[in-house]
mmCIF file with all atom_site columns, C-alpha atoms in Angstrom:
data_model
loop_
_atom_site.group_PDB
_atom_site.id
_atom_site.type_symbol
_atom_site.label_atom_id
_atom_site.label_alt_id
_atom_site.label_comp_id
_atom_site.label_asym_id
_atom_site.label_entity_id
_atom_site.label_seq_id
_atom_site.pdbx_PDB_ins_code
_atom_site.Cartn_x
_atom_site.Cartn_y
_atom_site.Cartn_z
_atom_site.occupancy
_atom_site.B_iso_or_equiv
_atom_site.pdbx_formal_charge
_atom_site.auth_seq_id
_atom_site.auth_comp_id
_atom_site.auth_asym_id
_atom_site.auth_atom_id
_atom_site.pdbx_PDB_model_num
ATOM 1   C CA . MET A 1 1   ? -18.652 -9.985  -2.417  1.00 48.00 ? 116 MET A CA 1
ATOM 2   C CA . SER A 1 2   ? -16.982 -9.636  -5.826  1.00 57.00 ? 117 SER A CA 1
ATOM 3   C CA . GLU A 1 3   ? -15.233 -12.431 -7.650  1.00 74.00 ? 118 GLU A CA 1
ATOM 4   C CA . LEU A 1 4   ? -11.660 -13.101 -6.556  1.00 83.00 ? 119 LEU A CA 1
ATOM 5   C CA . PRO A 1 5   ? -8.894  -12.071 -8.972  1.00 86.00 ? 120 PRO A CA 1
ATOM 6   C CA . ALA A 1 6   ? -7.289  -14.849 -11.009 1.00 86.00 ? 121 ALA A CA 1
ATOM 7   C CA . LEU A 1 7   ? -3.942  -16.038 -9.588  1.00 91.00 ? 122 LEU A CA 1
ATOM 8   C CA . PRO A 1 8   ? -1.154  -15.202 -10.067 1.00 94.00 ? 123 PRO A CA 1
ATOM 9   C CA . VAL A 1 9   ? -1.844  -11.487 -9.708  1.00 96.00 ? 124 VAL A CA 1
ATOM 10  C CA . THR A 1 10  ? 0.649   -8.577  -9.201  1.00 96.00 ? 125 THR A CA 1
ATOM 11  C CA . PHE A 1 11  ? -0.262  -5.439  -7.369  1.00 96.00 ? 126 PHE A CA 1
ATOM 12  C CA . ARG A 1 12  ? 1.960   -2.412  -7.926  1.00 94.00 ? 127 ARG A CA 1
ATOM 13  C CA . PRO A 1 13  ? 1.555   1.340   -7.917  1.00 92.00 ? 128 PRO A CA 1
ATOM 14  C CA . SER A 1 14  ? 1.652   1.700   -11.680 1.00 91.00 ? 129 SER A CA 1
ATOM 15  C CA . ARG A 1 15  ? 1.273   5.465   -11.953 1.00 91.00 ? 130 ARG A CA 1
ATOM 16  C CA . THR A 1 16  ? 3.879   6.085   -9.233  1.00 91.00 ? 131 THR A CA 1
ATOM 17  C CA . ARG A 1 17  ? 6.244   3.712   -10.999 1.00 93.00 ? 132 ARG A CA 1
ATOM 18  C CA . ALA A 1 18  ? 5.689   5.444   -14.286 1.00 95.00 ? 133 ALA A CA 1
ATOM 19  C CA . VAL A 1 19  ? 6.466   8.814   -12.767 1.00 95.00 ? 134 VAL A CA 1
ATOM 20  C CA . LEU A 1 20  ? 9.602   7.565   -11.050 1.00 96.00 ? 135 LEU A CA 1
ATOM 21  C CA . VAL A 1 21  ? 11.037  5.784   -14.066 1.00 97.00 ? 136 VAL A CA 1
ATOM 22  C CA . SER A 1 22  ? 10.221  8.619   -16.526 1.00 98.00 ? 137 SER A CA 1
ATOM 23  C CA . THR A 1 23  ? 11.703  11.195  -14.099 1.00 98.00 ? 138 THR A CA 1
ATOM 24  C CA . GLY A 1 24  ? 14.813  9.094   -13.789 1.00 97.00 ? 139 GLY A CA 1
ATOM 25  C CA . VAL A 1 25  ? 15.276  8.818   -17.462 1.00 97.00 ? 140 VAL A CA 1
ATOM 26  C CA . ALA A 1 26  ? 14.641  12.506  -17.972 1.00 98.00 ? 141 ALA A CA 1
ATOM 27  C CA . ILE A 1 27  ? 17.208  13.525  -15.327 1.00 97.00 ? 142 ILE A CA 1
ATOM 28  C CA . LEU A 1 28  ? 19.817  11.098  -16.828 1.00 97.00 ? 143 LEU A CA 1
ATOM 29  C CA . VAL A 1 29  ? 19.169  12.433  -20.384 1.00 97.00 ? 144 VAL A CA 1
ATOM 30  C CA . VAL A 1 30  ? 19.210  16.062  -19.339 1.00 96.00 ? 145 VAL A CA 1
ATOM 31  C CA . LEU A 1 31  ? 22.440  15.736  -17.293 1.00 95.00 ? 146 LEU A CA 1
ATOM 32  C CA . THR A 1 32  ? 24.188  13.787  -20.096 1.00 95.00 ? 147 THR A CA 1
ATOM 33  C CA . THR A 1 33  ? 23.010  16.293  -22.724 1.00 95.00 ? 148 THR A CA 1
ATOM 34  C CA . VAL A 1 34  ? 24.205  19.279  -20.668 1.00 94.00 ? 149 VAL A CA 1
ATOM 35  C CA . VAL A 1 35  ? 27.532  17.638  -19.985 1.00 95.00 ? 150 VAL A CA 1
ATOM 36  C CA . MET A 1 36  ? 28.096  17.019  -23.744 1.00 92.00 ? 151 MET A CA 1
ATOM 37  C CA . LEU A 1 37  ? 27.176  20.591  -24.580 1.00 94.00 ? 152 LEU A CA 1
ATOM 38  C CA . LEU A 1 38  ? 29.567  22.174  -22.005 1.00 93.00 ? 153 LEU A CA 1
ATOM 39  C CA . GLU A 1 39  ? 32.900  22.216  -23.775 1.00 90.00 ? 154 GLU A CA 1
ATOM 40  C CA . GLN A 1 40  ? 34.901  23.630  -20.850 1.00 93.00 ? 155 GLN A CA 1
ATOM 41  C CA . LEU A 1 41  ? 34.385  20.444  -18.722 1.00 92.00 ? 156 LEU A CA 1
ATOM 42  C CA . GLY A 1 42  ? 37.167  17.898  -18.508 1.00 93.00 ? 157 GLY A CA 1
ATOM 43  C CA . PRO A 1 43  ? 36.585  14.159  -18.862 1.00 93.00 ? 158 PRO A CA 1
ATOM 44  C CA . GLY A 1 44  ? 36.524  13.649  -15.025 1.00 95.00 ? 159 GLY A CA 1
ATOM 45  C CA . GLU A 1 45  ? 33.856  16.256  -14.613 1.00 94.00 ? 160 GLU A CA 1
ATOM 46  C CA . ARG A 1 46  ? 31.821  14.927  -17.409 1.00 94.00 ? 161 ARG A CA 1
ATOM 47  C CA . LEU A 1 47  ? 31.977  11.497  -15.992 1.00 95.00 ? 162 LEU A CA 1
ATOM 48  C CA . SER A 1 48  ? 31.066  12.617  -12.458 1.00 96.00 ? 163 SER A CA 1
ATOM 49  C CA . PHE A 1 49  ? 27.864  14.393  -13.893 1.00 94.00 ? 164 PHE A CA 1
ATOM 50  C CA . ILE A 1 50  ? 26.936  11.263  -15.797 1.00 95.00 ? 165 ILE A CA 1
ATOM 51  C CA . LEU A 1 51  ? 27.546  9.024   -12.804 1.00 96.00 ? 166 LEU A CA 1
ATOM 52  C CA . THR A 1 52  ? 25.465  11.354  -10.622 1.00 96.00 ? 167 THR A CA 1
ATOM 53  C CA . GLY A 1 53  ? 22.580  11.115  -13.109 1.00 96.00 ? 168 GLY A CA 1
ATOM 54  C CA . ALA A 1 54  ? 22.958  7.355   -13.197 1.00 97.00 ? 169 ALA A CA 1
ATOM 55  C CA . LEU A 1 55  ? 22.948  7.221   -9.342  1.00 97.00 ? 170 LEU A CA 1
ATOM 56  C CA . ILE A 1 56  ? 19.719  9.308   -9.236  1.00 97.00 ? 171 ILE A CA 1
ATOM 57  C CA . PHE A 1 57  ? 18.197  7.062   -11.877 1.00 97.00 ? 172 PHE A CA 1
ATOM 58  C CA . GLY A 1 58  ? 19.189  3.942   -9.872  1.00 97.00 ? 173 GLY A CA 1
ATOM 59  C CA . VAL A 1 59  ? 17.600  5.390   -6.649  1.00 97.00 ? 174 VAL A CA 1
ATOM 60  C CA . LEU A 1 60  ? 14.438  6.151   -8.550  1.00 97.00 ? 175 LEU A CA 1
ATOM 61  C CA . LEU A 1 61  ? 14.325  2.604   -9.926  1.00 97.00 ? 176 LEU A CA 1
ATOM 62  C CA . MET A 1 62  ? 14.720  1.281   -6.410  1.00 97.00 ? 177 MET A CA 1
ATOM 63  C CA . LEU A 1 63  ? 11.755  3.433   -5.259  1.00 96.00 ? 178 LEU A CA 1
ATOM 64  C CA . ALA A 1 64  ? 9.768   2.085   -8.251  1.00 95.00 ? 179 ALA A CA 1
ATOM 65  C CA . ARG A 1 65  ? 10.482  -1.597  -7.281  1.00 96.00 ? 180 ARG A CA 1
ATOM 66  C CA . PRO A 1 66  ? 7.684   -2.355  -4.760  1.00 97.00 ? 181 PRO A CA 1
ATOM 67  C CA . LYS A 1 67  ? 5.039   -4.877  -5.670  1.00 97.00 ? 182 LYS A CA 1
ATOM 68  C CA . VAL A 1 68  ? 2.914   -7.549  -4.103  1.00 97.00 ? 183 VAL A CA 1
ATOM 69  C CA . VAL A 1 69  ? 2.603   -10.895 -6.063  1.00 97.00 ? 184 VAL A CA 1
ATOM 70  C CA . ALA A 1 70  ? -0.085  -13.314 -4.975  1.00 96.00 ? 185 ALA A CA 1
ATOM 71  C CA . ASP A 1 71  ? -0.094  -16.869 -6.277  1.00 96.00 ? 186 ASP A CA 1
ATOM 72  C CA . GLU A 1 72  ? -1.629  -20.174 -5.304  1.00 94.00 ? 187 GLU A CA 1
ATOM 73  C CA . SER A 1 73  ? 0.830   -20.883 -2.442  1.00 93.00 ? 188 SER A CA 1
ATOM 74  C CA . GLY A 1 74  ? 1.104   -17.364 -0.982  1.00 95.00 ? 189 GLY A CA 1
ATOM 75  C CA . VAL A 1 75  ? 2.250   -13.789 -1.365  1.00 97.00 ? 190 VAL A CA 1
ATOM 76  C CA . THR A 1 76  ? 5.675   -12.228 -2.179  1.00 98.00 ? 191 THR A CA 1
ATOM 77  C CA . VAL A 1 77  ? 6.059   -8.724  -0.844  1.00 98.00 ? 192 VAL A CA 1
ATOM 78  C CA . VAL A 1 78  ? 8.783   -6.778  -2.630  1.00 98.00 ? 193 VAL A CA 1
ATOM 79  C CA . ASN A 1 79  ? 9.580   -3.512  -0.969  1.00 97.00 ? 194 ASN A CA 1
ATOM 80  C CA . ILE A 1 80  ? 12.389  -0.977  -1.712  1.00 95.00 ? 195 ILE A CA 1
ATOM 81  C CA . ALA A 1 81  ? 15.313  -2.985  -0.429  1.00 94.00 ? 196 ALA A CA 1
ATOM 82  C CA . SER A 1 82  ? 13.848  -6.263  0.685   1.00 96.00 ? 197 SER A CA 1
ATOM 83  C CA . SER A 1 83  ? 11.628  -9.173  -0.350  1.00 97.00 ? 198 SER A CA 1
ATOM 84  C CA . ARG A 1 84  ? 9.632   -11.549 1.750   1.00 97.00 ? 199 ARG A CA 1
ATOM 85  C CA . ARG A 1 85  ? 7.736   -14.685 0.855   1.00 97.00 ? 200 ARG A CA 1
ATOM 86  C CA . LEU A 1 86  ? 4.537   -15.434 2.949   1.00 97.00 ? 201 LEU A CA 1
ATOM 87  C CA . ALA A 1 87  ? 2.370   -18.473 3.011   1.00 96.00 ? 202 ALA A CA 1
ATOM 88  C CA . TRP A 1 88  ? -1.345  -17.478 2.918   1.00 95.00 ? 203 TRP A CA 1
ATOM 89  C CA . ALA A 1 89  ? -1.853  -18.885 6.476   1.00 94.00 ? 204 ALA A CA 1
ATOM 90  C CA . GLU A 1 90  ? 0.749   -16.360 7.707   1.00 96.00 ? 205 GLU A CA 1
ATOM 91  C CA . ILE A 1 91  ? -1.455  -13.384 6.759   1.00 96.00 ? 206 ILE A CA 1
ATOM 92  C CA . LEU A 1 92  ? -4.136  -12.707 9.444   1.00 95.00 ? 207 LEU A CA 1
ATOM 93  C CA . GLN A 1 93  ? -5.269  -9.338  8.141   1.00 95.00 ? 208 GLN A CA 1
ATOM 94  C CA . VAL A 1 94  ? -4.748  -6.807  5.229   1.00 96.00 ? 209 VAL A CA 1
ATOM 95  C CA . ASN A 1 95  ? -5.125  -3.230  6.411   1.00 95.00 ? 210 ASN A CA 1
ATOM 96  C CA . LEU A 1 96  ? -5.237  0.072   4.507   1.00 94.00 ? 211 LEU A CA 1
ATOM 97  C CA . ARG A 1 97  ? -6.772  2.567   6.896   1.00 92.00 ? 212 ARG A CA 1
ATOM 98  C CA . PRO A 1 98  ? -7.404  6.235   5.982   1.00 90.00 ? 213 PRO A CA 1
ATOM 99  C CA . GLY A 1 99  ? -4.029  8.027   6.060   1.00 90.00 ? 214 GLY A CA 1
ATOM 100 C CA . ASP A 1 100 ? -1.945  4.972   5.780   1.00 92.00 ? 215 ASP A CA 1
ATOM 101 C CA . PRO A 1 101 ? 0.885   5.368   3.200   1.00 94.00 ? 216 PRO A CA 1
ATOM 102 C CA . TRP A 1 102 ? 0.573   1.758   2.074   1.00 95.00 ? 217 TRP A CA 1
ATOM 103 C CA . VAL A 1 103 ? -1.022  -1.578  3.045   1.00 96.00 ? 218 VAL A CA 1
ATOM 104 C CA . PHE A 1 104 ? 0.075   -3.300  6.185   1.00 97.00 ? 219 PHE A CA 1
ATOM 105 C CA . LEU A 1 105 ? -0.219  -7.070  6.568   1.00 97.00 ? 220 LEU A CA 1
ATOM 106 C CA . ASN A 1 106 ? -0.749  -8.316  10.159  1.00 96.00 ? 221 ASN A CA 1
ATOM 107 C CA . LEU A 1 107 ? 1.065   -11.619 10.400  1.00 96.00 ? 222 LEU A CA 1
ATOM 108 C CA . SER A 1 108 ? 0.609   -14.741 12.462  1.00 94.00 ? 223 SER A CA 1
ATOM 109 C CA . ASP A 1 109 ? 3.940   -14.133 14.318  1.00 94.00 ? 224 ASP A CA 1
ATOM 110 C CA . GLY A 1 110 ? 2.505   -10.934 15.781  1.00 95.00 ? 225 GLY A CA 1
ATOM 111 C CA . THR A 1 111 ? 4.370   -8.553  13.545  1.00 96.00 ? 226 THR A CA 1
ATOM 112 C CA . SER A 1 112 ? 3.108   -6.207  10.829  1.00 96.00 ? 227 SER A CA 1
ATOM 113 C CA . LEU A 1 113 ? 4.694   -6.021  7.404   1.00 97.00 ? 228 LEU A CA 1
ATOM 114 C CA . PRO A 1 114 ? 4.336   -2.984  5.158   1.00 97.00 ? 229 PRO A CA 1
ATOM 115 C CA . ALA A 1 115 ? 3.459   -3.860  1.546   1.00 97.00 ? 230 ALA A CA 1
ATOM 116 C CA . LEU A 1 116 ? 4.594   -0.819  -0.436  1.00 96.00 ? 231 LEU A CA 1
ATOM 117 C CA . GLY A 1 117 ? 3.244   -2.377  -3.638  1.00 95.00 ? 232 GLY A CA 1
ATOM 118 C CA . ILE A 1 118 ? -0.282  -1.140  -2.689  1.00 96.00 ? 233 ILE A CA 1
ATOM 119 C CA . GLN A 1 119 ? -0.098  2.581   -1.886  1.00 92.00 ? 234 GLN A CA 1
ATOM 120 C CA . PRO A 1 120 ? -2.808  5.212   -2.334  1.00 89.00 ? 235 PRO A CA 1
ATOM 121 C CA . GLY A 1 121 ? -0.405  7.938   -3.260  1.00 82.00 ? 236 GLY A CA 1
ATOM 122 C CA . ILE A 1 122 ? -1.260  9.023   -6.808  1.00 82.00 ? 237 ILE A CA 1
ATOM 123 C CA . ALA A 1 123 ? -4.031  6.418   -7.526  1.00 84.00 ? 238 ALA A CA 1
ATOM 124 C CA . LYS A 1 124 ? -6.069  6.184   -4.216  1.00 88.00 ? 239 LYS A CA 1
ATOM 125 C CA . HIS A 1 125 ? -9.062  4.438   -5.816  1.00 91.00 ? 240 HIS A CA 1
ATOM 126 C CA . ARG A 1 126 ? -6.888  1.768   -7.445  1.00 92.00 ? 241 ARG A CA 1
ATOM 127 C CA . ALA A 1 127 ? -5.028  1.123   -4.168  1.00 93.00 ? 242 ALA A CA 1
ATOM 128 C CA . ILE A 1 128 ? -8.303  0.657   -2.317  1.00 93.00 ? 243 ILE A CA 1
ATOM 129 C CA . GLU A 1 129 ? -9.487  -1.846  -4.921  1.00 94.00 ? 244 GLU A CA 1
ATOM 130 C CA . ASP A 1 130 ? -6.135  -3.694  -4.768  1.00 95.00 ? 245 ASP A CA 1
ATOM 131 C CA . ALA A 1 131 ? -6.207  -3.795  -0.935  1.00 95.00 ? 246 ALA A CA 1
ATOM 132 C CA . ARG A 1 132 ? -9.844  -5.262  -1.059  1.00 95.00 ? 247 ARG A CA 1
ATOM 133 C CA . ALA A 1 133 ? -8.716  -7.867  -3.572  1.00 95.00 ? 248 ALA A CA 1
ATOM 134 C CA . LEU A 1 134 ? -5.717  -8.920  -1.543  1.00 96.00 ? 249 LEU A CA 1
ATOM 135 C CA . ARG A 1 135 ? -7.839  -8.968  1.650   1.00 95.00 ? 250 ARG A CA 1
ATOM 136 C CA . ALA A 1 136 ? -10.471 -11.204 -0.046  1.00 94.00 ? 251 ALA A CA 1
ATOM 137 C CA . LEU A 1 137 ? -7.668  -13.463 -1.358  1.00 95.00 ? 252 LEU A CA 1
ATOM 138 C CA . ALA A 1 138 ? -6.093  -13.766 2.041   1.00 94.00 ? 253 ALA A CA 1
ATOM 139 C CA . GLU A 1 139 ? -9.447  -14.417 3.837   1.00 92.00 ? 254 GLU A CA 1
ATOM 140 C CA . ALA A 1 140 ? -10.320 -17.065 1.246   1.00 91.00 ? 255 ALA A CA 1
ATOM 141 C CA . ARG A 1 141 ? -6.948  -18.861 1.190   1.00 88.00 ? 256 ARG A CA 1
ATOM 142 C CA . SER A 1 142 ? -5.919  -18.617 4.847   1.00 78.00 ? 257 SER A CA 1
ATOM 143 C CA . THR A 1 143 ? -8.620  -21.131 5.844   1.00 65.00 ? 258 THR A CA 1
ATOM 144 C CA . GLY A 1 144 ? -6.884  -23.922 3.971   1.00 49.00 ? 259 GLY A CA 1
ATOM 145 C CA . HIS A 1 145 ? -9.923  -24.447 1.712   1.00 45.00 ? 260 HIS A CA 1
ATOM 146 C CA . PRO A 1 146 ? -9.627  -21.924 -1.073  1.00 43.00 ? 261 PRO A CA 1
ATOM 147 C CA . GLU A 1 147 ? -11.936 -23.886 -3.321  1.00 45.00 ? 262 GLU A CA 1
ATOM 148 C CA . GLU A 1 148 ? -14.848 -23.121 -1.031  1.00 43.00 ? 263 GLU A CA 1
ATOM 149 C CA . HIS A 1 149 ? -14.482 -19.437 -1.379  1.00 40.00 ? 264 HIS A CA 1
ATOM 150 C CA . GLN A 1 150 ? -14.110 -19.144 -5.198  1.00 42.00 ? 265 GLN A CA 1
ATOM 151 C CA . ALA A 1 151 ? -16.961 -17.692 -7.166  1.00 36.00 ? 266 ALA A CA 1
#
């Protein structure tokens, strides 16, 4: 097995995030530029176009928010509209099966938590590596003796 990543470590879909943020900026800039060039628009219409661009940008920023942060005491899963802190012992299994849109964490309470911070959308190879790293960390740390599992 490969060496465990140094903690703290943040997993996030960097390429997807870059696409979403740059698209949001482009939409906001284009709408604002067009509004300023159209002289026949009144102030209210201009404002509504700019606010629409800002709203689209805000939605794309929310979609770019997901990440998984692992540290010594556990994992923080930040999804689009929520965040949840988990102790290592709560994570029973880290799954990324073929066709899954993102990693799922099977938890000790019998539930499954989606972790959108590791998703194979644009960078499939990277997502698989990140899922393996998080799985190795969870397996090493959930036993209560992480020092036994470090390389």
